Tab-separated table of C-alpha atoms in Angstrom:
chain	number	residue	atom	x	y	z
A	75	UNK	CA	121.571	90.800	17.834
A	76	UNK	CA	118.000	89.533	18.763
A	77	UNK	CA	117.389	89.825	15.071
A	78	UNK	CA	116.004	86.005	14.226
A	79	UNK	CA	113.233	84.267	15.507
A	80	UNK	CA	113.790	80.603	17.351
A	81	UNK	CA	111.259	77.721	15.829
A	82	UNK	CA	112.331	74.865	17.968
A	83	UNK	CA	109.261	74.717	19.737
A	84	UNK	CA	107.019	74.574	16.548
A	85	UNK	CA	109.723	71.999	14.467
A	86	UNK	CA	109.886	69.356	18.350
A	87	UNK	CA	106.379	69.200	18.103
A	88	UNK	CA	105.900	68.831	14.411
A	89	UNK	CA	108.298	65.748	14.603
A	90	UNK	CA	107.156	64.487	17.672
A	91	UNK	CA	103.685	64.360	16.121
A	92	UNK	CA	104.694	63.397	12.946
A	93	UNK	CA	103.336	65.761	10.913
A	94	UNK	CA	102.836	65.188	7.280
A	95	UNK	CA	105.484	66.723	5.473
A	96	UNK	CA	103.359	68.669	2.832
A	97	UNK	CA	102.095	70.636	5.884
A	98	UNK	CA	105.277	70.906	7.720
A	99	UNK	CA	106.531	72.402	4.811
A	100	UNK	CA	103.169	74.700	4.314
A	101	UNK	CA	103.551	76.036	7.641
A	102	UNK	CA	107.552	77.080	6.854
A	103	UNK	CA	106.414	79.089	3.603
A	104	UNK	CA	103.394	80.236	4.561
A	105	UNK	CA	103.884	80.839	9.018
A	106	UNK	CA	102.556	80.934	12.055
A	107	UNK	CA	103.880	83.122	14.399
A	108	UNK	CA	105.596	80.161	15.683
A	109	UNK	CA	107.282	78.884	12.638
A	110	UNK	CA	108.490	82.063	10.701
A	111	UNK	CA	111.892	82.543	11.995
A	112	UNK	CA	112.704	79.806	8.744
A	113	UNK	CA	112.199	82.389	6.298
A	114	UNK	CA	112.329	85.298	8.549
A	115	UNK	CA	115.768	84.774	8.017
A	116	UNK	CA	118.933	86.901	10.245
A	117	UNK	CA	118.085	90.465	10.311
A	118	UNK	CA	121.994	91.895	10.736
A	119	UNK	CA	122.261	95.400	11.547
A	120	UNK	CA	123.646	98.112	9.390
A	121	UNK	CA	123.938	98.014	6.312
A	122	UNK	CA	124.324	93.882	4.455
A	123	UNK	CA	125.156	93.064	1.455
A	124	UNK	CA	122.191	92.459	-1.115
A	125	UNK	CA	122.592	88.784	-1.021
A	126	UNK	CA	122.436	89.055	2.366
A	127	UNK	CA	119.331	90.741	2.808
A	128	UNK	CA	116.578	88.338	4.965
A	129	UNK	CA	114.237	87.868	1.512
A	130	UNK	CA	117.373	86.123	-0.308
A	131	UNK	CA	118.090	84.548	2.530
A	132	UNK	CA	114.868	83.239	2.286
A	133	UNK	CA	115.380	82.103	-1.019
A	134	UNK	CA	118.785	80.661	-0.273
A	135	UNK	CA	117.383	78.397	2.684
A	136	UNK	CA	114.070	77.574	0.897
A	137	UNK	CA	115.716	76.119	-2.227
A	138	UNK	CA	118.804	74.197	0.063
A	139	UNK	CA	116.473	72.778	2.516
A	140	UNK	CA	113.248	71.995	0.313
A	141	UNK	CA	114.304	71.852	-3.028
A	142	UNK	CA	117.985	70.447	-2.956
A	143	UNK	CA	119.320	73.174	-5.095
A	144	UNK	CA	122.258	76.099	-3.954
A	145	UNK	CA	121.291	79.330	-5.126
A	146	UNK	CA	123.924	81.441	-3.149
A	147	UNK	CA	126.163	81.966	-6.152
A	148	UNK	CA	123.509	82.838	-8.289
A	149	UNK	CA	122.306	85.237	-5.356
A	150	UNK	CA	125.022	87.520	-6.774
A	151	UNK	CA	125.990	86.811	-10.056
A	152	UNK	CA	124.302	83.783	-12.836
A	153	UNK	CA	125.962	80.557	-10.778
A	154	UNK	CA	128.887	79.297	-12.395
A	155	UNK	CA	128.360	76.143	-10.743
A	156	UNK	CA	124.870	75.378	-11.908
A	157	UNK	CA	122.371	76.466	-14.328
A	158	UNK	CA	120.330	78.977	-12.102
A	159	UNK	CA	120.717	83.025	-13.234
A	160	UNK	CA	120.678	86.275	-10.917
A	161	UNK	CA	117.433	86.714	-12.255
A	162	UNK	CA	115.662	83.529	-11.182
A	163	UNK	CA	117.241	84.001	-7.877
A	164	UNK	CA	115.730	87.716	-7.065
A	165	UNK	CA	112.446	86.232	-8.950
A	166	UNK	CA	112.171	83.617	-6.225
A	167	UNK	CA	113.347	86.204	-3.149
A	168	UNK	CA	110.584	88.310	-4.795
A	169	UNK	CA	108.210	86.246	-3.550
A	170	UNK	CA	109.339	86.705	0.267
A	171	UNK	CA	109.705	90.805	0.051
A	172	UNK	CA	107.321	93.840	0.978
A	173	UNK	CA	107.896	95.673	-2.431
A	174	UNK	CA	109.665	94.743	-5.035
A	175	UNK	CA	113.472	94.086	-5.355
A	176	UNK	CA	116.160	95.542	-7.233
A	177	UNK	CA	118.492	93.005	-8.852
A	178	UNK	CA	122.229	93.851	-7.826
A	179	UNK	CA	124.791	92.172	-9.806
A	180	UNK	CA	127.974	91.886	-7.724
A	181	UNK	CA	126.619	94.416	-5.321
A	182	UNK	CA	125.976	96.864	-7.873
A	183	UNK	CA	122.051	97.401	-8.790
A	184	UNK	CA	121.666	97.238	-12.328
A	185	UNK	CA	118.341	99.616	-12.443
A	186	UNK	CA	115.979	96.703	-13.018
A	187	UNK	CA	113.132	95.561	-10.861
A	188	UNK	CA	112.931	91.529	-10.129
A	189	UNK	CA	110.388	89.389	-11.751
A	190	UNK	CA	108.239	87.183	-9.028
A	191	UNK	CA	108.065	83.376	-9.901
A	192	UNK	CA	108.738	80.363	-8.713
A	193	UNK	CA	112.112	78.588	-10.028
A	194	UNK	CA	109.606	76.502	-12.257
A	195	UNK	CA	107.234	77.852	-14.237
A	196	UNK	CA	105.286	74.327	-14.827
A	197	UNK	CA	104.717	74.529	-10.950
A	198	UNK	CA	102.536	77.488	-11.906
A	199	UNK	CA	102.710	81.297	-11.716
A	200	UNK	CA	102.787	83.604	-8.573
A	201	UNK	CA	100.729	86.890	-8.550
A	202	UNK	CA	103.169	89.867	-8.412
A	203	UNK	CA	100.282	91.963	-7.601
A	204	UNK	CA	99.893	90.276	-4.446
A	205	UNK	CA	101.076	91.284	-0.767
A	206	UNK	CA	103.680	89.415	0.580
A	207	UNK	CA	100.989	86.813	2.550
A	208	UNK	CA	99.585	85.953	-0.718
A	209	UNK	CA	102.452	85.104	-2.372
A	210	UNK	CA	103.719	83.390	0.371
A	211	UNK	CA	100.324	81.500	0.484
A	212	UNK	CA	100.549	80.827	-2.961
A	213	UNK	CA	104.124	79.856	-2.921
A	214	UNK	CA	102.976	77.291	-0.161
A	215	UNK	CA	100.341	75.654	-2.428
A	216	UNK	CA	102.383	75.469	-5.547
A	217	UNK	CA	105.619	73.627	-3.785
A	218	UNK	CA	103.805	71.046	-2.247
A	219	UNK	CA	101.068	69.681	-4.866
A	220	UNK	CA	102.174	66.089	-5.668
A	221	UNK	CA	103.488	67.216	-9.487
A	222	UNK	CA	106.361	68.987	-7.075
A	223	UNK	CA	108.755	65.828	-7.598
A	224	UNK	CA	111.620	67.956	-6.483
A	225	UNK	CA	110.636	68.963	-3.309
A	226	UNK	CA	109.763	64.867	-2.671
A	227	UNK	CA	112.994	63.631	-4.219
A	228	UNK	CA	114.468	66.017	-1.978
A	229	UNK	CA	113.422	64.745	1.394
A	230	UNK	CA	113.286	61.180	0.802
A	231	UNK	CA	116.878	61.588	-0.533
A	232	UNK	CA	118.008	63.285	2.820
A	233	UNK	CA	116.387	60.413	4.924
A	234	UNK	CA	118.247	57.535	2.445
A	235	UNK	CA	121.410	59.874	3.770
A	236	UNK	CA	121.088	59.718	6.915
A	237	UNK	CA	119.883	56.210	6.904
A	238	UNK	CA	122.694	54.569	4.566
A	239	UNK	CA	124.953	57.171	4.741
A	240	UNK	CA	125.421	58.214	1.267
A	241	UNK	CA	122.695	59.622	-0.569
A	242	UNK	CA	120.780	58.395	-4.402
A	243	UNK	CA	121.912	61.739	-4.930
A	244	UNK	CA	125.176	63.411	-3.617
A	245	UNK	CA	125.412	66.230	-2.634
A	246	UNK	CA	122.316	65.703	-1.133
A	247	UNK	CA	121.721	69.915	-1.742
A	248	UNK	CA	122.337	69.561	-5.450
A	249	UNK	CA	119.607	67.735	-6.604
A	250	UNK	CA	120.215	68.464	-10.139
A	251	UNK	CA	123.020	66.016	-10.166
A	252	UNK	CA	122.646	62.109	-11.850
A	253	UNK	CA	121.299	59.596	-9.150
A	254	UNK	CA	123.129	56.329	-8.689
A	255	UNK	CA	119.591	54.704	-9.087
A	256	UNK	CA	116.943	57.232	-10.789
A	257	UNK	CA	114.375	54.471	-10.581
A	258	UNK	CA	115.014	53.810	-6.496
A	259	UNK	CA	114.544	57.962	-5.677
A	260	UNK	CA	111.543	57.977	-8.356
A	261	UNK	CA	109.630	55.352	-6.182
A	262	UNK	CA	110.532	55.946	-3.092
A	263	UNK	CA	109.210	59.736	-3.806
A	264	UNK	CA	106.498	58.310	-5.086
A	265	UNK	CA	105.562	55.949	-2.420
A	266	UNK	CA	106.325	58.873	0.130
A	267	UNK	CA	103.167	60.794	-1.070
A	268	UNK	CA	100.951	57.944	-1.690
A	269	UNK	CA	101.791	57.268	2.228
A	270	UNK	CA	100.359	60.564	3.207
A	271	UNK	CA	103.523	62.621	3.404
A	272	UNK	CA	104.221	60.260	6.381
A	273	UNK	CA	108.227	60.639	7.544
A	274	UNK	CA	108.017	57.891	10.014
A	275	UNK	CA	106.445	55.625	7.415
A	276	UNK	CA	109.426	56.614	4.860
A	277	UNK	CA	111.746	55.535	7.867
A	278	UNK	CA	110.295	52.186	8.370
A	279	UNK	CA	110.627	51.573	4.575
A	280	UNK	CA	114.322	51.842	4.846
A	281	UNK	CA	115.298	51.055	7.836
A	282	UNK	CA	113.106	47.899	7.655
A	283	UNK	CA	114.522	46.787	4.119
A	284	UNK	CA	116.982	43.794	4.198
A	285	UNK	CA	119.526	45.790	2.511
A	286	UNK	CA	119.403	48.204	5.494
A	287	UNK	CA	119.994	45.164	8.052
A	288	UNK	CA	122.617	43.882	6.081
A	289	UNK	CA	126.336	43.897	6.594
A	290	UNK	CA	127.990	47.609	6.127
A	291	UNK	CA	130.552	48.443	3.613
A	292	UNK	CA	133.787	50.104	4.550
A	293	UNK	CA	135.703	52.419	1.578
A	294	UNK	CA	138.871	53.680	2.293
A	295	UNK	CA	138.354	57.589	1.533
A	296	UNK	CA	135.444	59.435	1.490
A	297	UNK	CA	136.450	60.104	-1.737
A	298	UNK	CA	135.514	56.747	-3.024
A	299	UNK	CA	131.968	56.990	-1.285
A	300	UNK	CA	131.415	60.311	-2.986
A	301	UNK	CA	132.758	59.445	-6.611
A	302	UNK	CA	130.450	59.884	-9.299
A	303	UNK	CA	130.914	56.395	-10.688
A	304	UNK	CA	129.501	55.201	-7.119
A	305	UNK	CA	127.992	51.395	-7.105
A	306	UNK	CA	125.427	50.626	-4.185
A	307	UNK	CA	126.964	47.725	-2.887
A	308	UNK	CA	125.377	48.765	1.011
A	309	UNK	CA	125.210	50.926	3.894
A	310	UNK	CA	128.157	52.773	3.892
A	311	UNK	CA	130.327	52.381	7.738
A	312	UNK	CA	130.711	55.651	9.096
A	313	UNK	CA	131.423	57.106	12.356
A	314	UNK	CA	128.803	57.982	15.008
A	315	UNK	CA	128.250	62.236	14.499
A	316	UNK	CA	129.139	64.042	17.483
A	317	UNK	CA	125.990	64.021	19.399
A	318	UNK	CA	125.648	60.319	18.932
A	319	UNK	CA	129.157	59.834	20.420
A	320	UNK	CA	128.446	61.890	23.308
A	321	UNK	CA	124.993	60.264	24.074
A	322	UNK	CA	126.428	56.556	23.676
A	323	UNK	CA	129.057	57.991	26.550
A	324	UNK	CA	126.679	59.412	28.539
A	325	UNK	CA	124.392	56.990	28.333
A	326	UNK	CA	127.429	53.786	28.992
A	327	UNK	CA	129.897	55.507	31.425
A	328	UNK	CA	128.470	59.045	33.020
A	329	UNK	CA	126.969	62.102	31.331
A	330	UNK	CA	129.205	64.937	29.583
A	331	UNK	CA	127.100	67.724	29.768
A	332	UNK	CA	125.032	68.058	33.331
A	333	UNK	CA	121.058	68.856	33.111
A	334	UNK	CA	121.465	72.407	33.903
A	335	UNK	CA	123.989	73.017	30.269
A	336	UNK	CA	120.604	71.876	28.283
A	337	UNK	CA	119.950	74.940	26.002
A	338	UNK	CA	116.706	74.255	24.658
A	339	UNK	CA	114.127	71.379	26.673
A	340	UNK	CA	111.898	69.847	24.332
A	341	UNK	CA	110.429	67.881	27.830
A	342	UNK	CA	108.503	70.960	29.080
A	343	UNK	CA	106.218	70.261	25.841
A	344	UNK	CA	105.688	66.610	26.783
A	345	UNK	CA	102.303	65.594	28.289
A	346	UNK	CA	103.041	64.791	31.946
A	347	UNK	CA	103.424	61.183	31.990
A	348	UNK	CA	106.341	61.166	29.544
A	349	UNK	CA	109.614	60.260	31.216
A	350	UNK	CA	112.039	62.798	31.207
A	351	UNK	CA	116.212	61.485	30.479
A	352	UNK	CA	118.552	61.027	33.171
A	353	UNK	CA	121.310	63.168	31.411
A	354	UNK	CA	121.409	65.942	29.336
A	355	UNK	CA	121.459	64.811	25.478
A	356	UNK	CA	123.892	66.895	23.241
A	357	UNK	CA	121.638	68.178	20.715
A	358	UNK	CA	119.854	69.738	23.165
A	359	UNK	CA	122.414	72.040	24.357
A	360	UNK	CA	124.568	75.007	22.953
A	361	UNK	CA	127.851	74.296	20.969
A	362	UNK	CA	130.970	73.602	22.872
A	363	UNK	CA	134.588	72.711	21.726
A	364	UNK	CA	133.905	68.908	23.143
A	365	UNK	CA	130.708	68.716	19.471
A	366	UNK	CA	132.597	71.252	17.581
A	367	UNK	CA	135.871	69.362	17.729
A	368	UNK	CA	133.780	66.088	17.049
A	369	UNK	CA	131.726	67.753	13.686
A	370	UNK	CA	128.838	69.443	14.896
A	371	UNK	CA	127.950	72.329	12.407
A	372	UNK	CA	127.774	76.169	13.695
A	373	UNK	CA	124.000	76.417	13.639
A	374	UNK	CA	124.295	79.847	12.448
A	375	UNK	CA	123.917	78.664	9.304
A	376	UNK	CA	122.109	76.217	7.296
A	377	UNK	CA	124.165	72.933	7.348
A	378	UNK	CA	122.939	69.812	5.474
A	379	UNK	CA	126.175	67.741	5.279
A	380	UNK	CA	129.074	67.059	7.993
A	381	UNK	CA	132.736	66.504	7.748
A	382	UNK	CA	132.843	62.749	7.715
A	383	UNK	CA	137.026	62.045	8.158
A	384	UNK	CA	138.279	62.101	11.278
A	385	UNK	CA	140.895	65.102	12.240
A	386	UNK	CA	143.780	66.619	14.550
A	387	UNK	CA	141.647	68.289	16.587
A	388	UNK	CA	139.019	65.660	16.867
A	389	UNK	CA	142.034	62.900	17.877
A	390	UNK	CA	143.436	65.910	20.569
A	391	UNK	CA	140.020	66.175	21.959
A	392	UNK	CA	139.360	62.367	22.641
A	393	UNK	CA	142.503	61.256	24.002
A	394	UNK	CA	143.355	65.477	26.063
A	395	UNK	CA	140.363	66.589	26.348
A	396	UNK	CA	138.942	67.673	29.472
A	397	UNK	CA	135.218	66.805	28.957
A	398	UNK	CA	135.812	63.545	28.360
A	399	UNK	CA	138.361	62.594	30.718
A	400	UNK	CA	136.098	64.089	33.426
A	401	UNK	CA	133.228	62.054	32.187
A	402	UNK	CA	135.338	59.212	32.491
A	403	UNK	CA	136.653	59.574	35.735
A	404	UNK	CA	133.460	60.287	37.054
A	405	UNK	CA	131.771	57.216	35.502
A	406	UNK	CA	135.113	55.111	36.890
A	407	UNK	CA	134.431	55.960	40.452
A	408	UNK	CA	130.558	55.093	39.999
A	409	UNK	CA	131.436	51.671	38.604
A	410	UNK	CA	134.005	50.938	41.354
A	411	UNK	CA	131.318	51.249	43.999
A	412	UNK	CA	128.787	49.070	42.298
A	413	UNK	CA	131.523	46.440	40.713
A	414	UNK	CA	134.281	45.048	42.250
A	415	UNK	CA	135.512	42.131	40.377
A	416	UNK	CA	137.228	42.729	37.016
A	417	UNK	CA	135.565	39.575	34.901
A	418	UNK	CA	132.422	41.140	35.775
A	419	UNK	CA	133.129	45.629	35.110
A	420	UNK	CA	134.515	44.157	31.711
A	421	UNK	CA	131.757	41.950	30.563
A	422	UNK	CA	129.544	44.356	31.376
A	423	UNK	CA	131.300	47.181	29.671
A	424	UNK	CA	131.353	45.385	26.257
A	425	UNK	CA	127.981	44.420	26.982
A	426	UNK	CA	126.586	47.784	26.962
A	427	UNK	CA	129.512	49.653	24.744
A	428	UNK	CA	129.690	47.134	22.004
A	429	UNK	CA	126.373	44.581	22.427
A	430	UNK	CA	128.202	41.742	23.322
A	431	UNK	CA	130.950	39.967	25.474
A	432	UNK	CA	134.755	39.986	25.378
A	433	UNK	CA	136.152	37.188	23.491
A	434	UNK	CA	139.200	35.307	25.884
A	435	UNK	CA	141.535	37.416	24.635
A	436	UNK	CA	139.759	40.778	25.923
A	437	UNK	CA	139.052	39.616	28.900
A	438	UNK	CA	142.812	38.692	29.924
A	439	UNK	CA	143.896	42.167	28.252
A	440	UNK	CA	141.189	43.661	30.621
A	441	UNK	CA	141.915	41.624	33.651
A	442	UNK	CA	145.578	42.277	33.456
A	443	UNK	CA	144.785	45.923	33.266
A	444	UNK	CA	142.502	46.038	35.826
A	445	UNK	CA	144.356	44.235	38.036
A	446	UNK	CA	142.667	42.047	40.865
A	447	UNK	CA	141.496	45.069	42.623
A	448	UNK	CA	140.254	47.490	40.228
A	449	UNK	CA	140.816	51.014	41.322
A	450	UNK	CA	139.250	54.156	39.682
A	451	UNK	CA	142.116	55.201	37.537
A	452	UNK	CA	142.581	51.315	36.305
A	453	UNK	CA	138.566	51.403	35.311
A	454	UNK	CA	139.044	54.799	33.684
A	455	UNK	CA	141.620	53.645	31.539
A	456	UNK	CA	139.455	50.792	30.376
A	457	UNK	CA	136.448	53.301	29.752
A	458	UNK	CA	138.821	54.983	27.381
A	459	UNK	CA	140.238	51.804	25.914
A	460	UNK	CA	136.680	50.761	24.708
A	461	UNK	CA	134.984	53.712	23.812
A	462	UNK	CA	138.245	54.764	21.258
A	463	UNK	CA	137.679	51.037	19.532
A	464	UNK	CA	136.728	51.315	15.884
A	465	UNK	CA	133.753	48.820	16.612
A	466	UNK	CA	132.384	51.158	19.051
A	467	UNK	CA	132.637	54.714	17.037
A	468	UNK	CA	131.629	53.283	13.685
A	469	UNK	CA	127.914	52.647	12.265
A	470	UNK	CA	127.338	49.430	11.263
C-alpha cells in the first residue's frame, strides 16, 4: 500500500558501526527521517480497527521489541494474560499521537480521553501538553537512562537467546516472567551499561565464556527447554534457522538464490574496499517458500521468536523441493569438473560441511556410492546425504 517506511539502511549501518544501544534505541523513539518507519508503524487504508491504528502500533512494537512486554491484548481490552490495563496501553500510544486518543474498549469508545505516561511512572512523567516531538523526545530520554533496567534486561536477554538458545527469561517478549537465574540477567544488564551500551562487547562476553564453548545439551521436546522448572545445564542444540541453512549450502555446494533475487544490498553502503559475497545471502532477499517452509517469519509483522521443531512441510521441502535439488545439481556438476576421485570429493565434503574427515566407515559408504567414476547425479546424491545429517543441521 506504500503506507510504511523501510529503515534497513539506517538499522545495517547502526550494526555495522556498532552503535551504542542507548542511542540506537534514541534514534527509534525519537527519528530521523531515516529511522521512523519503527514507530511510524503500517498506515492501512480505510477504515482499521482502533488497536490497529499506527500510534498503538507504536506502542505494541515499542514495548515487544524494547521493553519485553505484549501489550496487544491490553490494546483492546485490560490483558487477561498479564497485568497491563486498556488504560496504560492508550496512555503509552498517547505519547506517539497528534491529539489526543480516545480509549475504545472492544472497538467501542467509551467517551474518555487517554492519559499520556510512560508504563512506569518511577521512569518519570511525560508532558501531555507537549507536541508529539516532545513527547517523543522525552519518551527517548526517560527509556534509556541507566535506572531503565527493563529495557537492559531486555536486550541482553535476547542476545543470551540467540547465543544459547534459550533465554534467562522465556518468552523472551514477556519479561515479567521469573528468570532461571535473576542474579545472571541482573549482571549481565549491568555490565552491558557499564560497557558503554556496547552490543559487540555483550557478544564477546558470552560467546567467549567457557560455558558457551562447552559441549551442547540436547532435550527431547521443546517443551522441556521451555518448562518453567528449566535448569541451565548448557547451550541448548538446536537447528540452524533458515537463513543459516541456506548460507551453509550456498556457501559448501552452490548458491540457492542468484545475486540478482537480493532484495535489499547492504554492500552499496560499504566503503569501497570492502569485499562484496560471491552469492546472494538469504536474509538479504524477499521471502520465498524454500525460508518460509524452513521458519523464516513473515516480516510483516514483528517476530521475536521462531518455530523451533521441525515439520511436514519443512521435511517435503528438503528432500522435493525444487530449490534445493537445483542447488544441488548445480553444485554436483561444479565438483565433478574440479574432483575426480571419490576419496578425495568426500573428504573434502565433510571437511567443509561438518569440520572434519569421514571416519572409515563414511568413506566406504561414500566410495561405494560414488562409485569409481563419480558422475553428477552420484555427487548430488552425496550433497544431499550430508547436508540432511543431524551433525550438519544442528548448533552445537
Amino acid at each position: 500500500t506504500g503506507g510504511r517506511y523501510n529503515i534497513s539502511d539506517w538499522l545495517y549501518t547502526s550494526l555495522r558501526d556498532n552503535k551504542a544501544y542507548d542511542q540506537f534505541v534514541k534514534e527509534l523513539l525519537n527519528p530521523t527521517e531515516k529511522s521512523k518507519g519503527f514507530i511510524e508503524g503500517i498506515k492501512w487504508r480505510g477504515t482499521v480497527n482502533a488497536s490497529q491504528r499506527t500510534e498503538m502500533q507504536a506502542a505494541q512494537n515499542v514495548g515487544q521489541v524494547i521493553l519485553g512486554l505484549n501489550l496487544k491484548c491490553a490494546s483492546c481490552h485490560d490483558s487477561f494474560i498479564s497485568d497491563w490495563k486498556l488504560e496504560e496501553s492508550y496512555a503509552f500510544a498517547n505519547i506517539f499521537a497528534d491529539s489526543t486518543l480516545e480509549v475504545s474498549r472492544c472497538e467501542v469508545p467509551t467517551g474518555k480521553m487517554a492519559k499520556t505516561a510512560i508504563l512506569w511512572e518511577e521512569l518519570g512523567d511525560i508532558d501531555s501538553a507537549a507536541n508529539k516531538a516532545e513527547k517523543l523526545r522525552q519518551l527517548a530520554d526517560r527509556l534509556v537512562q541507566p535506572a531503565n533496567g527493563r529495557m537492559y534486561r531486555t536486550i541482553v536477554n535476547r542476545v543470551w537467546k540467540q547465543l544459547m538458545g534459550r533465554g534467562i527469561v522465556e518468552p523472551v517478549d514477556e519479561m515479567d516472567n521469573a528468570p532461571w537465574s535473576q542474579d545472571l540477567l541482573d549482571w549481565l544488564a549491568s555490565d552491558f551499561v557499564e560497557n558503554g551500551y556496547d552490543l559487540k562487547e555483550l557478544i564477546y562476553q558470552i560467546a567467549s565464556s567457557k560455558i558457551y564453548q562447552s559441549q551442547s545439551i540436547g532435550y527431547e521436546t521443546y517443551d522441556a527447554v521451555m518448562a518453567d522448572d528449566y535448569k541451565f545445564n548448557g547451550m541448548v542444540r538446536r537447528r540452524m534457522t533458515a537463513e543459516q541453512f541456506s548460507d551453509a549450502v550456498s556457501e559448501i555446494v552452490y548458491p540457492l538464490f542468484p545475486e540478482d533475487a537480493i532484495k535489499y544490498n547492504p554492500f552499496e553502503l560499504q566503503k569501497p574496499e570492502h569485499v562484496t559475497p560471491t552469492f546472494a545471502r538469504a536474509s538479504l532477499v524477499a521471502n520465498n517458500p524454500f525460508l518460509t517452509a524452513l521458519g523464516r517469519p513473515n516480516r510483516e509483522i514483528v517476530s521475536t521468536s521462531r518455530e523451533a521443531q521441525g515439520s511436514l512441510l519443512q521435511a517435503l521441502e528438503l528432500t522435493n523441493g525444487e530449490r534445493l535439488n537445483t542447488a544441488l545439481q548445480k553444485g554436483a556438476e561444479k565438483w565433478k569438473t574440479q574432483l575426480s576421485d571419490p576419496i578425495q570429493i568426500t573428504e573434502e565434503l565433510y571437511l567443509k560441511a561438518l569440520n572434519r574427515k569421514p571416519n572409515e566407515k563414511e568413506l566406504a559408504i561414500a566410495k561405494t556410492a560414488l562409485g569409481a567414476k563419480p558422475d553428477a547425479a552420484k555427487i548430488q546424491d552425496l550433497f544431499w546425504a550430508v547436508i540432511l545429517l543431524p551433525e550438519f543441521q544442528m548448533v552445537e
